[in-house]
mmCIF file of C-alpha atoms in Angstrom:
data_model
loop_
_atom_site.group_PDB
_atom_site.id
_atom_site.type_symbol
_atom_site.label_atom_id
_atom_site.label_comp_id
_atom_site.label_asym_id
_atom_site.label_seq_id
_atom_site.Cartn_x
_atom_site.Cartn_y
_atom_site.Cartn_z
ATOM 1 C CA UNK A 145 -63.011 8.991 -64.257
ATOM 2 C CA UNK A 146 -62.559 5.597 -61.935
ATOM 3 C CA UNK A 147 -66.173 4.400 -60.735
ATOM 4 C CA UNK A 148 -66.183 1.383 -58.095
ATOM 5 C CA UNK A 149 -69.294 -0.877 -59.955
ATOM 6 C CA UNK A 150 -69.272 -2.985 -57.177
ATOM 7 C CA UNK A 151 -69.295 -0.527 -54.256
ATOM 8 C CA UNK A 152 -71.902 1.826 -56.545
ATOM 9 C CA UNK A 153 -74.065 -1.082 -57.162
ATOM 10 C CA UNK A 154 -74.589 -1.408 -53.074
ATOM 11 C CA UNK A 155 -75.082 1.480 -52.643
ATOM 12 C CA UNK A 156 -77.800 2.088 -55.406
ATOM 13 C CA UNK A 157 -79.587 -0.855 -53.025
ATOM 14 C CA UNK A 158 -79.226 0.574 -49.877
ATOM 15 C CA UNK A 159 -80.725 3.386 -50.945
ATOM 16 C CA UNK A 160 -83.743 1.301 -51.572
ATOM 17 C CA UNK A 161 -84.059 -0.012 -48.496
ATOM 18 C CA UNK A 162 -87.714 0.874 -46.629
ATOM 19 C CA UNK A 163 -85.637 2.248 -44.034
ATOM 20 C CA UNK A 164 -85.772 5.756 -44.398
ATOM 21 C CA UNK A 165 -82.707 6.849 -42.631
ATOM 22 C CA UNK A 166 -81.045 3.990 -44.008
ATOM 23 C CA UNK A 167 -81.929 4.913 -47.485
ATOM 24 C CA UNK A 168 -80.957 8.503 -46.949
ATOM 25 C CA UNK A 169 -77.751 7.757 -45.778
ATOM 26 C CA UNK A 170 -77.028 5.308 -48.539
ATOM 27 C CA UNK A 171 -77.831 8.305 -51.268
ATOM 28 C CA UNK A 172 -75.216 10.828 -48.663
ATOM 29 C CA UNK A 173 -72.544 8.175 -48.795
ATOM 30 C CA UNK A 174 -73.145 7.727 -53.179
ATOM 31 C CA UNK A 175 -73.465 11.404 -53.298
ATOM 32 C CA UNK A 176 -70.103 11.433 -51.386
ATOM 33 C CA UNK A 177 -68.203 9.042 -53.406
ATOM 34 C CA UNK A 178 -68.971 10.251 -56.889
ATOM 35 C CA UNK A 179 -67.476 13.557 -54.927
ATOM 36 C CA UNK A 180 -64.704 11.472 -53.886
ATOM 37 C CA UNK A 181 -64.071 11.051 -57.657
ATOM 38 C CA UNK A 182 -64.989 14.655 -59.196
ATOM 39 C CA UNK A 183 -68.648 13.700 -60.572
ATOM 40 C CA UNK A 184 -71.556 14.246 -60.117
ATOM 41 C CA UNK A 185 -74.968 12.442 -60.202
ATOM 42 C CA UNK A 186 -75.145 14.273 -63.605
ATOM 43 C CA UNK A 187 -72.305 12.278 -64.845
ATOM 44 C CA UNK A 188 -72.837 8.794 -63.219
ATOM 45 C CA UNK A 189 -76.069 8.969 -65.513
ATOM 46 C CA UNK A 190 -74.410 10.020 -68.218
ATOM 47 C CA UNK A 191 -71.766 6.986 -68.154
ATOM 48 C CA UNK A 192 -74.978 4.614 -67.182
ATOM 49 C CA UNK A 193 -76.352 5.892 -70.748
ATOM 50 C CA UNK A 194 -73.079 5.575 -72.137
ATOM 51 C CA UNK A 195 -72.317 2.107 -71.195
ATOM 52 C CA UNK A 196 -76.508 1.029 -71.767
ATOM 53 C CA UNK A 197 -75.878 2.703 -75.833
ATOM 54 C CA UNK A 198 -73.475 -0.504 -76.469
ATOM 55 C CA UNK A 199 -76.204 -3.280 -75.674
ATOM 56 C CA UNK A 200 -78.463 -4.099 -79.122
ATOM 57 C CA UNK A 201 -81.099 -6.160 -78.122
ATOM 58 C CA UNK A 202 -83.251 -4.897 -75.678
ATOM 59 C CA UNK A 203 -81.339 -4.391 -72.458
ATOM 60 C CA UNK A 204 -79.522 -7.442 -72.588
ATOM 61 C CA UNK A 205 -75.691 -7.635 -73.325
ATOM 62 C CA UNK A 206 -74.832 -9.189 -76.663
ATOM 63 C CA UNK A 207 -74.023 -12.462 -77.814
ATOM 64 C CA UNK A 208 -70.814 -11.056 -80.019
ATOM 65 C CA UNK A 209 -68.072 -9.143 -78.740
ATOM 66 C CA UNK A 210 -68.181 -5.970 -80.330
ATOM 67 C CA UNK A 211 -65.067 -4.977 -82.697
ATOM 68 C CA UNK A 212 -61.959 -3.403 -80.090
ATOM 69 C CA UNK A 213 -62.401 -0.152 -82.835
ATOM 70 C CA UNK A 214 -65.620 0.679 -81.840
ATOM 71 C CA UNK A 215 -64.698 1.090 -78.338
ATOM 72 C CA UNK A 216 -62.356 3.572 -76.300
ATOM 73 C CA UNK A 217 -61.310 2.600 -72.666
ATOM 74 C CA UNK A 218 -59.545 5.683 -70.866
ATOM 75 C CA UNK A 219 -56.515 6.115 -68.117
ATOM 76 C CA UNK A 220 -58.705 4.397 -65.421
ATOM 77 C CA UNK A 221 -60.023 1.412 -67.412
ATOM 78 C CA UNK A 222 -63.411 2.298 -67.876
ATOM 79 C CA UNK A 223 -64.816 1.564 -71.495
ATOM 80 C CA UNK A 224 -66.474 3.785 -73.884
ATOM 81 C CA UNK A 225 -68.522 3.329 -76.867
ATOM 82 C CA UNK A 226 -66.508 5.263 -78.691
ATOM 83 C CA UNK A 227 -63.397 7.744 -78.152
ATOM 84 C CA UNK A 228 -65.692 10.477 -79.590
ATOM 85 C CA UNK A 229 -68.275 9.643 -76.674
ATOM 86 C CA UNK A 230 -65.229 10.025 -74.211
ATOM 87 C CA UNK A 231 -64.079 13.469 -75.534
ATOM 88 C CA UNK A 232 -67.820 14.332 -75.635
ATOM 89 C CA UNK A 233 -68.627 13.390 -71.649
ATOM 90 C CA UNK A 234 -65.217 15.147 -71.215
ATOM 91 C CA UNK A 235 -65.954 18.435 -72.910
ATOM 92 C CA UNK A 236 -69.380 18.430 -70.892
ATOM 93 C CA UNK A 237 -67.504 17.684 -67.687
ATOM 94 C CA UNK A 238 -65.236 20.621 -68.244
ATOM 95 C CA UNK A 239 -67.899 22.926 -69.169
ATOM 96 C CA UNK A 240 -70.156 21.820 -65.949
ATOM 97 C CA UNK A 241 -66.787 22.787 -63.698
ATOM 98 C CA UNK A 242 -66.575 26.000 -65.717
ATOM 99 C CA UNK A 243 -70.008 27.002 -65.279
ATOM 100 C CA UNK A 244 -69.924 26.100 -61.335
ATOM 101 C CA UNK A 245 -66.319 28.524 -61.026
ATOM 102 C CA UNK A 246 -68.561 31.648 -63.038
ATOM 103 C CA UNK A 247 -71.486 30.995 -60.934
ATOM 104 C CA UNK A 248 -69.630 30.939 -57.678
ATOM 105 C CA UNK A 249 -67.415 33.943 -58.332
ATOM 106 C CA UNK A 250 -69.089 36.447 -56.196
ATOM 107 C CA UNK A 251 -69.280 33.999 -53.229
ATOM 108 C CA UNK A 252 -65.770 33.429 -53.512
ATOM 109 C CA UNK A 253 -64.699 36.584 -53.677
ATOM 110 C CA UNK A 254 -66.420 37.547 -50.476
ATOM 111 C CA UNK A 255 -64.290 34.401 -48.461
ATOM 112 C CA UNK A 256 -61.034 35.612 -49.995
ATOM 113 C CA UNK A 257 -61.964 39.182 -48.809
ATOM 114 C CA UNK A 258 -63.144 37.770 -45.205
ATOM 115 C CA UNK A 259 -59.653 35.967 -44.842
ATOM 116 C CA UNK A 260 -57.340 38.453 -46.777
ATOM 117 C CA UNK A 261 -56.581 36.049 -49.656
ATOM 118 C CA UNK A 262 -57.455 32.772 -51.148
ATOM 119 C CA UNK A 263 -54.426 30.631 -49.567
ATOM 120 C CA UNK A 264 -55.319 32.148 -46.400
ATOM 121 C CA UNK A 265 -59.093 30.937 -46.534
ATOM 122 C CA UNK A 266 -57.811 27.779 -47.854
ATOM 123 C CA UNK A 267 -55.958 26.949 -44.879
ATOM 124 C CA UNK A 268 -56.780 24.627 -42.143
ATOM 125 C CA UNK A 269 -58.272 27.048 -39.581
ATOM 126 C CA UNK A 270 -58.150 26.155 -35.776
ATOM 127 C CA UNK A 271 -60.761 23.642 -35.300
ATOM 128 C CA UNK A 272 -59.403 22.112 -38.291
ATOM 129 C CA UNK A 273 -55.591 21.980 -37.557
ATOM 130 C CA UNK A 274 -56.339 20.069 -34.354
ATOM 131 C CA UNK A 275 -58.145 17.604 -36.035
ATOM 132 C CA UNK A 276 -55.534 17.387 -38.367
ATOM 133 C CA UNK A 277 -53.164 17.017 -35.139
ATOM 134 C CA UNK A 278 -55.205 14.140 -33.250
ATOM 135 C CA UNK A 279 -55.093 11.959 -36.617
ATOM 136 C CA UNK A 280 -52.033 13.307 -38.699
ATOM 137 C CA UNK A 281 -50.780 9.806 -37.829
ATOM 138 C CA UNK A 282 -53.466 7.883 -39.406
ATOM 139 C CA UNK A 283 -54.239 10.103 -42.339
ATOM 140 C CA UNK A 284 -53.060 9.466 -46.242
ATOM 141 C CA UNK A 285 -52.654 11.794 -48.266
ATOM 142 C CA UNK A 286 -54.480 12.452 -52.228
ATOM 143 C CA UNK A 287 -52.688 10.953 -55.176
ATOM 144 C CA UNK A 288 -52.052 13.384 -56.852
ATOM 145 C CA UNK A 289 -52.026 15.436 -53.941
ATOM 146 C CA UNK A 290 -53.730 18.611 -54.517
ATOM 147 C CA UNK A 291 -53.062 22.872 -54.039
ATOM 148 C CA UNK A 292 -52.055 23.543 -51.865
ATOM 149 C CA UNK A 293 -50.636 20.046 -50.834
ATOM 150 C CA UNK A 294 -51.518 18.177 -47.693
ATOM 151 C CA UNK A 295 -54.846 19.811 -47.773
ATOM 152 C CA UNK A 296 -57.065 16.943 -48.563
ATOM 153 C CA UNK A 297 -56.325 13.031 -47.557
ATOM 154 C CA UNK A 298 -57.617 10.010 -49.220
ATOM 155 C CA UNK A 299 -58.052 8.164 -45.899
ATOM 156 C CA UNK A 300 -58.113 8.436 -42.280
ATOM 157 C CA UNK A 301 -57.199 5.273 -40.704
ATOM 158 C CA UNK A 302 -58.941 3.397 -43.491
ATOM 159 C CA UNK A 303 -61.824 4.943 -43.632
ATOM 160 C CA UNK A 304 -62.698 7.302 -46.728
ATOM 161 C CA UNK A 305 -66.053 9.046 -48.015
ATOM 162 C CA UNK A 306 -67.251 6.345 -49.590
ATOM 163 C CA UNK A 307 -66.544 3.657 -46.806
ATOM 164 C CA UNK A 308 -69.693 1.713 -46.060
ATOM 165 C CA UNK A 309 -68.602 1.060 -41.987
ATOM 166 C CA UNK A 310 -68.656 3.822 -39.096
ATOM 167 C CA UNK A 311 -65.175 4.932 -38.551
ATOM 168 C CA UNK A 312 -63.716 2.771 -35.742
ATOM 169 C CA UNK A 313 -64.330 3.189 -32.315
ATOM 170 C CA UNK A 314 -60.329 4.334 -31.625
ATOM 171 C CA UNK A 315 -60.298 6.684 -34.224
ATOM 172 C CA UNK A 316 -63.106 8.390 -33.688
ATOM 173 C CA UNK A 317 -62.207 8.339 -29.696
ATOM 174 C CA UNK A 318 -59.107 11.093 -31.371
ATOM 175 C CA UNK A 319 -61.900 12.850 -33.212
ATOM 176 C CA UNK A 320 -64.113 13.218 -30.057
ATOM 177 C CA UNK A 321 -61.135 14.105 -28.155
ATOM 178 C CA UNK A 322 -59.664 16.708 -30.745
ATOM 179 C CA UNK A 323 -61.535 19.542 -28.609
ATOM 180 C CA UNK A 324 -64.263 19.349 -26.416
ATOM 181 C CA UNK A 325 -67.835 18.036 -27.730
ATOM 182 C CA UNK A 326 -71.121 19.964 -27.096
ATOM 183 C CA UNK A 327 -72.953 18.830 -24.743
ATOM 184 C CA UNK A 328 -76.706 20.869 -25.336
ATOM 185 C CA UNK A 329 -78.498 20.470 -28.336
ATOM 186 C CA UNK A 330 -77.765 24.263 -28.493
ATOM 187 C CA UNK A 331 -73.960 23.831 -28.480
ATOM 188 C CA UNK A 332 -74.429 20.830 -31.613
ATOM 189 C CA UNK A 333 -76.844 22.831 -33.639
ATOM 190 C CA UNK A 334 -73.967 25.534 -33.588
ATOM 191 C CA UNK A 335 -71.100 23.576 -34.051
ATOM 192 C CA UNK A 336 -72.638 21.373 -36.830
ATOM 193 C CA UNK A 337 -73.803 24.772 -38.311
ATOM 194 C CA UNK A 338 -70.197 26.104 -38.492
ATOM 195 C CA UNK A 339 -68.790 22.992 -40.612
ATOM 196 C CA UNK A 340 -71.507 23.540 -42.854
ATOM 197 C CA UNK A 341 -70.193 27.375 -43.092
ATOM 198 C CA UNK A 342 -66.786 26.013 -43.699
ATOM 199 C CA UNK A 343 -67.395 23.541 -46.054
ATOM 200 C CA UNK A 344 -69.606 26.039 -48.161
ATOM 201 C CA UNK A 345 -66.640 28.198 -47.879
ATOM 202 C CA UNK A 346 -64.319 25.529 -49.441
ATOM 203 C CA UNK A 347 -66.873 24.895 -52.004
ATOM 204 C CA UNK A 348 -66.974 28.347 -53.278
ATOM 205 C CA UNK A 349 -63.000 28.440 -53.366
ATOM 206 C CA UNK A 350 -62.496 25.347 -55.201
ATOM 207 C CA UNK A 351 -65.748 26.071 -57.631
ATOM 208 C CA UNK A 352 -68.063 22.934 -56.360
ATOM 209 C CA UNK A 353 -71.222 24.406 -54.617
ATOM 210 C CA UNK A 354 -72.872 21.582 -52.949
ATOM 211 C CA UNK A 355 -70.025 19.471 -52.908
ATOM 212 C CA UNK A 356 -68.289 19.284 -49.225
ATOM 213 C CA UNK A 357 -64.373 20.127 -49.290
ATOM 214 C CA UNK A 358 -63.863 19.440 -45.906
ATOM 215 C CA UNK A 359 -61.098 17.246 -45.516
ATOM 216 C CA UNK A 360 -61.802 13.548 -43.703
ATOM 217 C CA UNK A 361 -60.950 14.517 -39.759
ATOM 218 C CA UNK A 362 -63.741 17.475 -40.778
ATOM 219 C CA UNK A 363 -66.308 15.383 -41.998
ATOM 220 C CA UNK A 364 -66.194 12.784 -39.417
ATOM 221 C CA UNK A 365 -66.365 15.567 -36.454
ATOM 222 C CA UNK A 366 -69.209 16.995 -38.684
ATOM 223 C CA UNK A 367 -70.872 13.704 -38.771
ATOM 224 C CA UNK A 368 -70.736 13.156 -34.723
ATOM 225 C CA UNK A 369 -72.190 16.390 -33.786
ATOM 226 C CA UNK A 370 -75.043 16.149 -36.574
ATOM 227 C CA UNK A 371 -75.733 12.769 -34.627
ATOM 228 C CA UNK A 372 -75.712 14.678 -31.197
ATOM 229 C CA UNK A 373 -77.893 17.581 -32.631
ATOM 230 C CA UNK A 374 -80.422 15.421 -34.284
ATOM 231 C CA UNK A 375 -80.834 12.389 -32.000
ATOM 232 C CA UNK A 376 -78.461 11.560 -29.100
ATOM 233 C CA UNK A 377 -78.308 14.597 -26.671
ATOM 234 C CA UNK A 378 -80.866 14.220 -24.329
ATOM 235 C CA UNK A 379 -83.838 16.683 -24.307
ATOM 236 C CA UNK A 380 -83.149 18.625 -20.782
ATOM 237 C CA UNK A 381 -84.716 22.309 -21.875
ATOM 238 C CA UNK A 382 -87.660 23.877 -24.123
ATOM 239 C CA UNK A 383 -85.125 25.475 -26.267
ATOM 240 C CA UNK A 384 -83.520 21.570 -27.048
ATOM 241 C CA UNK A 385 -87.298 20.570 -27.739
ATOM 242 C CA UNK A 386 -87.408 23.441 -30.146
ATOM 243 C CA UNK A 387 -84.799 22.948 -32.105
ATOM 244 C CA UNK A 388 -85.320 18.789 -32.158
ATOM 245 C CA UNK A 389 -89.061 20.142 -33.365
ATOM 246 C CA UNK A 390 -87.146 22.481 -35.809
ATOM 247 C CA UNK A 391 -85.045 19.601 -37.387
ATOM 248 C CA UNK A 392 -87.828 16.836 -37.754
ATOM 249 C CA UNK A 393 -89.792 19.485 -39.619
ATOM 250 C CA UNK A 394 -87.411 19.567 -42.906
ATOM 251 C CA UNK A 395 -88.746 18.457 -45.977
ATOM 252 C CA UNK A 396 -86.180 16.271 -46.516
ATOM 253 C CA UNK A 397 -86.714 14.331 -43.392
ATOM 254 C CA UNK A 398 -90.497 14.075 -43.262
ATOM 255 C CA UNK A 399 -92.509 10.666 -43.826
ATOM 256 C CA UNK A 400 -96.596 10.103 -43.197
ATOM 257 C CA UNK A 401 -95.879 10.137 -39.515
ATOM 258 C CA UNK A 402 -93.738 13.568 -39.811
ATOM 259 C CA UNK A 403 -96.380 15.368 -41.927
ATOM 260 C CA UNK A 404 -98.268 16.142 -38.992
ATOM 261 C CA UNK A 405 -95.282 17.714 -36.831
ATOM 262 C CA UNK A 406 -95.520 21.031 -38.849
ATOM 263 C CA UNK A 407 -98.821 21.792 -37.261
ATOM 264 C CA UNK A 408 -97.200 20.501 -33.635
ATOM 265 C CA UNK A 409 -94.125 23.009 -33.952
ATOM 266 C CA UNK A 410 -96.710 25.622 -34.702
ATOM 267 C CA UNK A 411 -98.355 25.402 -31.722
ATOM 268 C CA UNK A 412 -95.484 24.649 -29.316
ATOM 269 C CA UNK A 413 -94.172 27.888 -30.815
ATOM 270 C CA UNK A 414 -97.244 30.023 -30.152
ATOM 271 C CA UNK A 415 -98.118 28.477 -26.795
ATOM 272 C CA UNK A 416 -95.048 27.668 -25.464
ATOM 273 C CA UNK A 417 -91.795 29.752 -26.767
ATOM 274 C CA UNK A 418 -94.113 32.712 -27.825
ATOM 275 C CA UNK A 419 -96.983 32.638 -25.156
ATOM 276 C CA UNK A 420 -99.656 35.944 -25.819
#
């Protein structure tokens, strides 16, 4: 397990911030990089409480150093209270991973069936190959690299999952540019709707639900037509207004201004897309 203090620490206070969309996209991007890094929030509070059981006075770090035997620091440097505590966070890790695989074995059995076998549904399909093509160039590949290899990358043109800045204007031009971007809210909506199909059927292959597997080229074309679908295509048609109305109305996205837009989508549907 290698956790980045610094960059966790920022994020933790982003997602603070009064800004709501600011604040959700702070908890996406520390979702994302414990991802980045096989955990989960699960286990980034069970290392918090890990690290917090070697401070003995209240919450603030002691004056002595505490004996080298009493500690255990792993393959990435971190430091445990004990090597017993490791093994123990370890054993729970591997049980967790275990757990997802026997939970998601019906799922994935139904993508290997759809595609005719698991290396075929773990291949980059169309969309995804010429993504891969537009930024091959840029992209690095996993260390280790993973199976089947060249799958995943570790960073596309310097940008990863956990990156705090946008991708850059140039590489996201090749993203853009990849094939053809939708230009109704219609066209988004259904695009942005088939990544999240694909990554679900990654997750199920590799045993992560609710984890993305798309690879970085993915995730940043994801990311652009979620923008378009929610936000930056203009509003030229009721059906655009309906599903705008549609998307401000998840739970996840309402505030004390949004509670009221339930009852507003109700009636635009009833009077408007639904007239008696």
């Amino acid at each position: 397990m290698s956790l980045d203090l610094i960059r966790l620490g920022k994020l933790l206070s982003l997602a603070g911030s009064d800004n709501e969309s600011e604040a959700i996209a702070a908890v996406r991007k520390l979702k994302d990089h414990l991802s980045s890094e096989g955990l989960s929030f699960t286990d980034l509070g069970q290392t918090l409480i890990g690290q917090g059981e070697r401070r003995s006075d209240g919450g603030q770090r002691p004056q002595a150093r505490e004996p080298a035997t009493n500690t255990f620091t792993d393959e990435t440097g971190v430091v445990w209270p004990s090597r017993r505590a490791y093994e123990k966070y370890q054993a729970a890790a591997a049980a967790r991973r275990e757990d997802d695989w026997r939970k998601t074995e019906t799922e994935r059995n139904e993508v290997i069936a759809r595609y005719g076998s698991r290396e075929a549904a773990l291949a980059r399909n169309d969309r995804e190959q010429m993504l891969h093509d537009a930024t091959a160039d840029l992209l690095v590949r996993c260390e280790p690299d993973t199976n089947p290899p060249g799958r995943w990358h570790a960073s596309l043109g310097g940008w990863d999952r956990s990156s705090f800045v946008p991708l850059s204007p140039t590489v996201m031009a090749r993203i853009e540019q990849a094939f053809p971007l939708p230009k109704t809210v219609r066209q988004a909506k259904d695009e942005f709707d088939y990544w999240k199909q694909r990554s679900n059927e990654l997750e199920m292959l590799m045993g992560r639900p609710e984890d993305s597997q798309l690879d970085l080229p993915a995730i940043c074309r994801a990311q652009r037509v979620q923008a378009l679908y929610e936000h930056e295509l203009p509003i030229r048609s009721i059906d655009d207004l309906h599903l705008r109305l549609q998307f401000t109305v998840k739970p996840e996205w309402t505030d004390d201004t949004g509670k009221a837009l339930p009852d507003i989508l109700e009636a635009f549907e009833a009077l408007i897309v639904a007239p008696p």
